[in-house]
JSON list of C-alpha atoms in Angstrom, two decimals:
[
{"chain": "A", "resi": 983, "resn": "TYR", "atom": "CA", "xyz": [58.86, -0.77, -19.02]},
{"chain": "A", "resi": 984, "resn": "GLN", "atom": "CA", "xyz": [58.61, 0.96, -22.38]},
{"chain": "A", "resi": 985, "resn": "VAL", "atom": "CA", "xyz": [61.94, -0.54, -23.43]},
{"chain": "A", "resi": 986, "resn": "LYS", "atom": "CA", "xyz": [61.06, -3.91, -21.96]},
{"chain": "A", "resi": 987, "resn": "HIS", "atom": "CA", "xyz": [57.87, -4.08, -24.02]},
{"chain": "A", "resi": 988, "resn": "ALA", "atom": "CA", "xyz": [59.55, -2.74, -27.16]},
{"chain": "A", "resi": 989, "resn": "GLY", "atom": "CA", "xyz": [61.92, -5.70, -27.38]},
{"chain": "A", "resi": 990, "resn": "LYS", "atom": "CA", "xyz": [65.53, -6.51, -26.64]},
{"chain": "A", "resi": 991, "resn": "ASN", "atom": "CA", "xyz": [68.45, -4.20, -27.34]},
{"chain": "A", "resi": 992, "resn": "SER", "atom": "CA", "xyz": [66.33, -1.05, -27.32]},
{"chain": "A", "resi": 993, "resn": "VAL", "atom": "CA", "xyz": [66.97, 2.37, -25.89]},
{"chain": "A", "resi": 994, "resn": "THR", "atom": "CA", "xyz": [64.33, 5.02, -25.42]},
{"chain": "A", "resi": 995, "resn": "GLU", "atom": "CA", "xyz": [63.88, 8.37, -23.76]},
{"chain": "A", "resi": 996, "resn": "PHE", "atom": "CA", "xyz": [61.88, 8.65, -20.56]},
{"chain": "A", "resi": 997, "resn": "ASP", "atom": "CA", "xyz": [58.32, 9.79, -21.36]},
{"chain": "A", "resi": 998, "resn": "ALA", "atom": "CA", "xyz": [56.79, 11.57, -18.37]},
{"chain": "A", "resi": 999, "resn": "GLU", "atom": "CA", "xyz": [53.30, 11.44, -19.91]},
{"chain": "A", "resi": 1000, "resn": "LEU", "atom": "CA", "xyz": [53.40, 7.65, -20.32]},
{"chain": "A", "resi": 1001, "resn": "TYR", "atom": "CA", "xyz": [54.74, 7.34, -16.77]},
{"chain": "A", "resi": 1002, "resn": "HIS", "atom": "CA", "xyz": [51.87, 9.49, -15.47]},
{"chain": "A", "resi": 1003, "resn": "GLN", "atom": "CA", "xyz": [49.29, 7.45, -17.45]},
{"chain": "A", "resi": 1004, "resn": "ALA", "atom": "CA", "xyz": [50.67, 4.18, -16.05]},
{"chain": "A", "resi": 1005, "resn": "GLY", "atom": "CA", "xyz": [50.37, 5.57, -12.51]},
{"chain": "A", "resi": 1006, "resn": "GLU", "atom": "CA", "xyz": [46.78, 6.65, -13.13]},
{"chain": "A", "resi": 1007, "resn": "SER", "atom": "CA", "xyz": [46.00, 3.25, -14.62]},
{"chain": "A", "resi": 1008, "resn": "LEU", "atom": "CA", "xyz": [47.33, 1.47, -11.53]},
{"chain": "A", "resi": 1009, "resn": "GLU", "atom": "CA", "xyz": [45.38, 3.81, -9.25]},
{"chain": "A", "resi": 1010, "resn": "LEU", "atom": "CA", "xyz": [42.16, 3.14, -11.21]},
{"chain": "A", "resi": 1011, "resn": "LYS", "atom": "CA", "xyz": [42.73, -0.62, -11.11]},
{"chain": "A", "resi": 1012, "resn": "GLN", "atom": "CA", "xyz": [43.27, -0.50, -7.33]},
{"chain": "A", "resi": 1013, "resn": "ALA", "atom": "CA", "xyz": [40.08, 1.55, -6.94]},
{"chain": "A", "resi": 1014, "resn": "PHE", "atom": "CA", "xyz": [38.22, -1.02, -9.07]},
{"chain": "A", "resi": 1015, "resn": "TRP", "atom": "CA", "xyz": [39.23, -3.89, -6.79]},
{"chain": "A", "resi": 1016, "resn": "GLU", "atom": "CA", "xyz": [38.30, -1.88, -3.68]},
{"chain": "A", "resi": 1017, "resn": "ILE", "atom": "CA", "xyz": [34.87, -1.11, -5.14]},
{"chain": "A", "resi": 1018, "resn": "LEU", "atom": "CA", "xyz": [34.24, -4.79, -5.89]},
{"chain": "A", "resi": 1019, "resn": "SER", "atom": "CA", "xyz": [35.55, -6.14, -2.59]},
{"chain": "A", "resi": 1020, "resn": "GLU", "atom": "CA", "xyz": [33.69, -3.55, -0.50]},
{"chain": "A", "resi": 1021, "resn": "ASP", "atom": "CA", "xyz": [30.48, -3.68, -2.60]},
{"chain": "A", "resi": 1022, "resn": "ARG", "atom": "CA", "xyz": [30.61, 0.06, -3.31]},
{"chain": "A", "resi": 1023, "resn": "ILE", "atom": "CA", "xyz": [28.45, 0.20, -6.42]},
{"chain": "A", "resi": 1024, "resn": "ALA", "atom": "CA", "xyz": [25.27, 2.21, -6.21]},
{"chain": "A", "resi": 1025, "resn": "TYR", "atom": "CA", "xyz": [22.38, 2.43, -8.63]},
{"chain": "A", "resi": 1026, "resn": "TYR", "atom": "CA", "xyz": [20.51, 5.62, -9.30]},
{"chain": "A", "resi": 1027, "resn": "PHE", "atom": "CA", "xyz": [17.10, 5.51, -10.88]},
{"chain": "A", "resi": 1028, "resn": "GLN", "atom": "CA", "xyz": [16.49, 7.86, -13.77]},
{"chain": "A", "resi": 1029, "resn": "PRO", "atom": "CA", "xyz": [12.77, 8.43, -14.31]},
{"chain": "A", "resi": 1030, "resn": "ILE", "atom": "CA", "xyz": [11.27, 7.72, -17.73]},
{"chain": "A", "resi": 1031, "resn": "ALA", "atom": "CA", "xyz": [8.15, 9.80, -18.24]},
{"chain": "A", "resi": 1032, "resn": "ASP", "atom": "CA", "xyz": [5.25, 9.64, -20.68]},
{"chain": "A", "resi": 1033, "resn": "ALA", "atom": "CA", "xyz": [5.78, 12.64, -22.98]},
{"chain": "A", "resi": 1034, "resn": "ARG", "atom": "CA", "xyz": [2.03, 13.24, -23.31]},
{"chain": "A", "resi": 1035, "resn": "THR", "atom": "CA", "xyz": [1.04, 13.12, -19.66]},
{"chain": "A", "resi": 1036, "resn": "GLY", "atom": "CA", "xyz": [4.28, 13.69, -17.78]},
{"chain": "A", "resi": 1037, "resn": "LYS", "atom": "CA", "xyz": [3.53, 10.63, -15.62]},
{"chain": "A", "resi": 1038, "resn": "ILE", "atom": "CA", "xyz": [6.55, 8.57, -14.68]},
{"chain": "A", "resi": 1039, "resn": "ARG", "atom": "CA", "xyz": [6.20, 5.15, -16.32]},
{"chain": "A", "resi": 1040, "resn": "ALA", "atom": "CA", "xyz": [9.58, 3.58, -15.56]},
{"chain": "A", "resi": 1041, "resn": "TYR", "atom": "CA", "xyz": [13.00, 4.04, -14.02]},
{"chain": "A", "resi": 1042, "resn": "GLU", "atom": "CA", "xyz": [16.33, 3.08, -15.52]},
{"chain": "A", "resi": 1043, "resn": "ALA", "atom": "CA", "xyz": [18.94, 1.72, -13.11]},
{"chain": "A", "resi": 1044, "resn": "LEU", "atom": "CA", "xyz": [22.19, 3.61, -13.67]},
{"chain": "A", "resi": 1045, "resn": "MET", "atom": "CA", "xyz": [25.40, 2.20, -12.20]},
{"chain": "A", "resi": 1046, "resn": "ARG", "atom": "CA", "xyz": [27.62, 4.54, -10.23]},
{"chain": "A", "resi": 1047, "resn": "PRO", "atom": "CA", "xyz": [30.88, 3.31, -8.69]},
{"chain": "A", "resi": 1048, "resn": "ASP", "atom": "CA", "xyz": [31.37, 4.86, -5.26]},
{"chain": "A", "resi": 1049, "resn": "SER", "atom": "CA", "xyz": [34.98, 6.01, -5.36]},
{"chain": "A", "resi": 1050, "resn": "PRO", "atom": "CA", "xyz": [36.76, 9.36, -5.32]},
{"chain": "A", "resi": 1051, "resn": "VAL", "atom": "CA", "xyz": [39.12, 8.00, -8.00]},
{"chain": "A", "resi": 1052, "resn": "LEU", "atom": "CA", "xyz": [36.94, 5.79, -10.20]},
{"chain": "A", "resi": 1053, "resn": "LYS", "atom": "CA", "xyz": [33.63, 7.55, -10.69]},
{"chain": "A", "resi": 1054, "resn": "ARG", "atom": "CA", "xyz": [32.58, 6.90, -14.27]},
{"chain": "A", "resi": 1055, "resn": "PRO", "atom": "CA", "xyz": [30.74, 3.69, -15.20]},
{"chain": "A", "resi": 1056, "resn": "ASP", "atom": "CA", "xyz": [32.56, 3.48, -18.56]},
{"chain": "A", "resi": 1057, "resn": "GLN", "atom": "CA", "xyz": [35.95, 3.47, -16.79]},
{"chain": "A", "resi": 1058, "resn": "PHE", "atom": "CA", "xyz": [34.68, 0.87, -14.34]},
{"chain": "A", "resi": 1059, "resn": "LEU", "atom": "CA", "xyz": [33.43, -1.39, -17.16]},
{"chain": "A", "resi": 1060, "resn": "LYS", "atom": "CA", "xyz": [36.65, -0.98, -19.13]},
{"chain": "A", "resi": 1061, "resn": "ILE", "atom": "CA", "xyz": [38.68, -2.22, -16.15]},
{"chain": "A", "resi": 1062, "resn": "ALA", "atom": "CA", "xyz": [36.15, -5.00, -15.44]},
{"chain": "A", "resi": 1063, "resn": "ARG", "atom": "CA", "xyz": [36.58, -6.19, -19.03]},
{"chain": "A", "resi": 1064, "resn": "LYS", "atom": "CA", "xyz": [40.39, -6.16, -18.76]},
{"chain": "A", "resi": 1065, "resn": "GLU", "atom": "CA", "xyz": [40.28, -7.97, -15.40]},
{"chain": "A", "resi": 1066, "resn": "GLY", "atom": "CA", "xyz": [37.81, -10.61, -16.60]},
{"chain": "A", "resi": 1067, "resn": "ARG", "atom": "CA", "xyz": [35.11, -9.53, -14.14]},
{"chain": "A", "resi": 1068, "resn": "MET", "atom": "CA", "xyz": [32.20, -8.73, -16.46]},
{"chain": "A", "resi": 1069, "resn": "GLY", "atom": "CA", "xyz": [30.19, -11.69, -15.11]},
{"chain": "A", "resi": 1070, "resn": "GLU", "atom": "CA", "xyz": [30.52, -10.28, -11.62]},
{"chain": "A", "resi": 1071, "resn": "VAL", "atom": "CA", "xyz": [29.37, -6.87, -12.85]},
{"chain": "A", "resi": 1072, "resn": "GLU", "atom": "CA", "xyz": [26.33, -8.52, -14.48]},
{"chain": "A", "resi": 1073, "resn": "ARG", "atom": "CA", "xyz": [25.45, -10.32, -11.23]},
{"chain": "A", "resi": 1074, "resn": "ILE", "atom": "CA", "xyz": [25.87, -7.18, -9.16]},
{"chain": "A", "resi": 1075, "resn": "THR", "atom": "CA", "xyz": [23.79, -5.15, -11.60]},
{"chain": "A", "resi": 1076, "resn": "TRP", "atom": "CA", "xyz": [20.84, -7.53, -11.51]},
{"chain": "A", "resi": 1077, "resn": "PHE", "atom": "CA", "xyz": [20.80, -8.11, -7.77]},
{"chain": "A", "resi": 1078, "resn": "LYS", "atom": "CA", "xyz": [21.77, -4.71, -6.44]},
{"chain": "A", "resi": 1079, "resn": "SER", "atom": "CA", "xyz": [19.59, -2.66, -8.79]},
{"chain": "A", "resi": 1080, "resn": "ALA", "atom": "CA", "xyz": [16.57, -4.87, -7.98]},
{"chain": "A", "resi": 1081, "resn": "GLU", "atom": "CA", "xyz": [17.32, -4.68, -4.26]},
{"chain": "A", "resi": 1082, "resn": "MET", "atom": "CA", "xyz": [17.65, -0.90, -4.30]},
{"chain": "A", "resi": 1083, "resn": "PHE", "atom": "CA", "xyz": [14.53, -0.46, -6.46]},
{"chain": "A", "resi": 1084, "resn": "GLN", "atom": "CA", "xyz": [12.53, -2.76, -4.18]},
{"chain": "A", "resi": 1085, "resn": "SER", "atom": "CA", "xyz": [13.64, -0.65, -1.22]},
{"chain": "A", "resi": 1086, "resn": "LEU", "atom": "CA", "xyz": [12.39, 2.49, -2.97]},
{"chain": "A", "resi": 1087, "resn": "LEU", "atom": "CA", "xyz": [9.07, 0.76, -3.71]},
{"chain": "A", "resi": 1088, "resn": "ASP", "atom": "CA", "xyz": [8.72, -0.37, -0.10]},
{"chain": "A", "resi": 1089, "resn": "ARG", "atom": "CA", "xyz": [9.19, 3.23, 1.09]},
{"chain": "A", "resi": 1090, "resn": "ASP", "atom": "CA", "xyz": [6.78, 4.65, -1.56]},
{"chain": "A", "resi": 1091, "resn": "LEU", "atom": "CA", "xyz": [9.57, 6.72, -3.14]},
{"chain": "A", "resi": 1092, "resn": "VAL", "atom": "CA", "xyz": [8.88, 5.60, -6.73]},
{"chain": "A", "resi": 1093, "resn": "GLU", "atom": "CA", "xyz": [5.69, 5.14, -8.71]},
{"chain": "A", "resi": 1094, "resn": "PRO", "atom": "CA", "xyz": [4.11, 1.87, -7.54]},
{"chain": "A", "resi": 1095, "resn": "ASP", "atom": "CA", "xyz": [3.30, 0.59, -11.04]},
{"chain": "A", "resi": 1096, "resn": "ALA", "atom": "CA", "xyz": [6.49, 1.74, -12.77]},
{"chain": "A", "resi": 1097, "resn": "GLN", "atom": "CA", "xyz": [8.74, -0.57, -14.75]},
{"chain": "A", "resi": 1098, "resn": "LEU", "atom": "CA", "xyz": [12.43, -1.10, -13.98]},
{"chain": "A", "resi": 1099, "resn": "PHE", "atom": "CA", "xyz": [14.91, -0.94, -16.87]},
{"chain": "A", "resi": 1100, "resn": "VAL", "atom": "CA", "xyz": [18.08, -2.95, -16.18]},
{"chain": "A", "resi": 1101, "resn": "ASN", "atom": "CA", "xyz": [21.12, -2.74, -18.44]},
{"chain": "A", "resi": 1102, "resn": "SER", "atom": "CA", "xyz": [22.46, -6.20, -19.20]},
{"chain": "A", "resi": 1103, "resn": "LEU", "atom": "CA", "xyz": [25.75, -7.11, -20.83]},
{"chain": "A", "resi": 1104, "resn": "ALA", "atom": "CA", "xyz": [25.18, -9.01, -24.08]},
{"chain": "A", "resi": 1105, "resn": "SER", "atom": "CA", "xyz": [28.27, -11.15, -23.51]},
{"chain": "A", "resi": 1106, "resn": "GLN", "atom": "CA", "xyz": [27.31, -12.21, -19.96]},
{"chain": "A", "resi": 1107, "resn": "ALA", "atom": "CA", "xyz": [24.56, -14.22, -18.32]},
{"chain": "A", "resi": 1108, "resn": "LEU", "atom": "CA", "xyz": [23.62, -15.13, -14.79]},
{"chain": "A", "resi": 1109, "resn": "THR", "atom": "CA", "xyz": [24.23, -18.76, -13.93]},
{"chain": "A", "resi": 1110, "resn": "PRO", "atom": "CA", "xyz": [21.11, -20.96, -13.61]},
{"chain": "A", "resi": 1111, "resn": "GLU", "atom": "CA", "xyz": [21.59, -20.87, -9.84]},
{"chain": "A", "resi": 1112, "resn": "GLN", "atom": "CA", "xyz": [21.82, -17.07, -9.83]},
{"chain": "A", "resi": 1113, "resn": "MET", "atom": "CA", "xyz": [18.72, -16.83, -12.07]},
{"chain": "A", "resi": 1114, "resn": "GLU", "atom": "CA", "xyz": [16.78, -19.07, -9.71]},
{"chain": "A", "resi": 1115, "resn": "MET", "atom": "CA", "xyz": [17.91, -17.03, -6.69]},
{"chain": "A", "resi": 1116, "resn": "PHE", "atom": "CA", "xyz": [17.00, -13.78, -8.46]},
{"chain": "A", "resi": 1117, "resn": "HIS", "atom": "CA", "xyz": [13.54, -15.04, -9.38]},
{"chain": "A", "resi": 1118, "resn": "GLU", "atom": "CA", "xyz": [12.88, -16.32, -5.85]},
{"chain": "A", "resi": 1119, "resn": "ARG", "atom": "CA", "xyz": [14.06, -13.11, -4.23]},
{"chain": "A", "resi": 1120, "resn": "PHE", "atom": "CA", "xyz": [12.48, -10.62, -6.62]},
{"chain": "A", "resi": 1121, "resn": "ALA", "atom": "CA", "xyz": [9.35, -12.41, -7.85]},
{"chain": "A", "resi": 1122, "resn": "ALA", "atom": "CA", "xyz": [7.19, -9.30, -7.38]},
{"chain": "A", "resi": 1123, "resn": "LEU", "atom": "CA", "xyz": [9.49, -7.19, -9.58]},
{"chain": "A", "resi": 1124, "resn": "GLN", "atom": "CA", "xyz": [9.67, -9.60, -12.50]},
{"chain": "A", "resi": 1125, "resn": "PRO", "atom": "CA", "xyz": [6.52, -8.52, -14.33]},
{"chain": "A", "resi": 1126, "resn": "ARG", "atom": "CA", "xyz": [7.84, -4.97, -14.47]},
{"chain": "A", "resi": 1127, "resn": "LEU", "atom": "CA", "xyz": [11.45, -5.71, -15.54]},
{"chain": "A", "resi": 1128, "resn": "VAL", "atom": "CA", "xyz": [12.67, -4.44, -18.89]},
{"chain": "A", "resi": 1129, "resn": "VAL", "atom": "CA", "xyz": [16.07, -5.74, -19.98]},
{"chain": "A", "resi": 1130, "resn": "GLU", "atom": "CA", "xyz": [18.21, -3.38, -22.02]},
{"chain": "A", "resi": 1131, "resn": "ILE", "atom": "CA", "xyz": [21.14, -5.03, -23.76]},
{"chain": "A", "resi": 1132, "resn": "VAL", "atom": "CA", "xyz": [24.31, -2.91, -23.64]},
{"chain": "A", "resi": 1133, "resn": "GLU", "atom": "CA", "xyz": [25.37, -2.54, -27.26]},
{"chain": "A", "resi": 1134, "resn": "ALA", "atom": "CA", "xyz": [29.08, -1.99, -26.61]},
{"chain": "A", "resi": 1135, "resn": "GLU", "atom": "CA", "xyz": [29.48, -5.57, -25.50]},
{"chain": "A", "resi": 1136, "resn": "GLY", "atom": "CA", "xyz": [29.04, -7.20, -28.89]},
{"chain": "A", "resi": 1137, "resn": "LEU", "atom": "CA", "xyz": [25.78, -8.95, -29.55]},
{"chain": "A", "resi": 1138, "resn": "ASP", "atom": "CA", "xyz": [25.78, -12.72, -29.86]},
{"chain": "A", "resi": 1139, "resn": "GLU", "atom": "CA", "xyz": [22.24, -13.34, -31.16]},
{"chain": "A", "resi": 1140, "resn": "ASP", "atom": "CA", "xyz": [22.12, -17.04, -30.25]},
{"chain": "A", "resi": 1141, "resn": "ASN", "atom": "CA", "xyz": [23.28, -16.30, -26.70]},
{"chain": "A", "resi": 1142, "resn": "LEU", "atom": "CA", "xyz": [20.82, -13.40, -26.51]},
{"chain": "A", "resi": 1143, "resn": "LYS", "atom": "CA", "xyz": [17.86, -15.57, -27.57]},
{"chain": "A", "resi": 1144, "resn": "VAL", "atom": "CA", "xyz": [18.74, -18.24, -25.00]},
{"chain": "A", "resi": 1145, "resn": "ARG", "atom": "CA", "xyz": [19.15, -15.60, -22.28]},
{"chain": "A", "resi": 1146, "resn": "LEU", "atom": "CA", "xyz": [15.89, -13.85, -23.05]},
{"chain": "A", "resi": 1147, "resn": "ARG", "atom": "CA", "xyz": [14.02, -17.15, -23.24]},
{"chain": "A", "resi": 1148, "resn": "SER", "atom": "CA", "xyz": [15.42, -18.21, -19.85]},
{"chain": "A", "resi": 1149, "resn": "ILE", "atom": "CA", "xyz": [14.46, -14.86, -18.32]},
{"chain": "A", "resi": 1150, "resn": "LEU", "atom": "CA", "xyz": [10.92, -15.11, -19.66]},
{"chain": "A", "resi": 1151, "resn": "ILE", "atom": "CA", "xyz": [10.45, -18.77, -18.70]},
{"chain": "A", "resi": 1152, "resn": "SER", "atom": "CA", "xyz": [11.91, -18.28, -15.22]},
{"chain": "A", "resi": 1153, "resn": "SER", "atom": "CA", "xyz": [9.72, -15.25, -14.61]},
{"chain": "A", "resi": 1154, "resn": "GLY", "atom": "CA", "xyz": [6.56, -16.96, -15.85]},
{"chain": "A", "resi": 1155, "resn": "ALA", "atom": "CA", "xyz": [6.13, -14.47, -18.69]},
{"chain": "A", "resi": 1156, "resn": "SER", "atom": "CA", "xyz": [5.13, -15.60, -22.16]},
{"chain": "A", "resi": 1157, "resn": "THR", "atom": "CA", "xyz": [7.49, -15.58, -25.15]}
]
């Protein structure tokens, strides 16, 4: 494959390191597709405390792929970007983190008045139908949502303004 990608009429020596990297890459890609198809993404909630009082004021939803091979969120996002699945990651993040946080609230395992920080990809947005479904399903959570834009995704300010406005309008919050 090295020769094939280098162009015609080439000869090269076998590189065991490149061969090993290609095998790892394939294994990670397969793990990615298994995680998506089997819905094996979990969200852990990191407490955010008031430095003066020590009281927990919020929780940040942290994505964790559930795989023995693909464990790191940055690896998962890198593959999602290459595979054109960032929109799916955005949808999963919004719905699954809210669902899991609501479950913790229902069981009194988190502070009842705490905010929920959700990392959102600057280059992605939920469809209007998904936004409507989210707002219907998680109406009680909306006043406590804080959207954090992931910087690594490249910030499109016009898209960001439209997205934030739609989030605020749909949730009934003021701009």
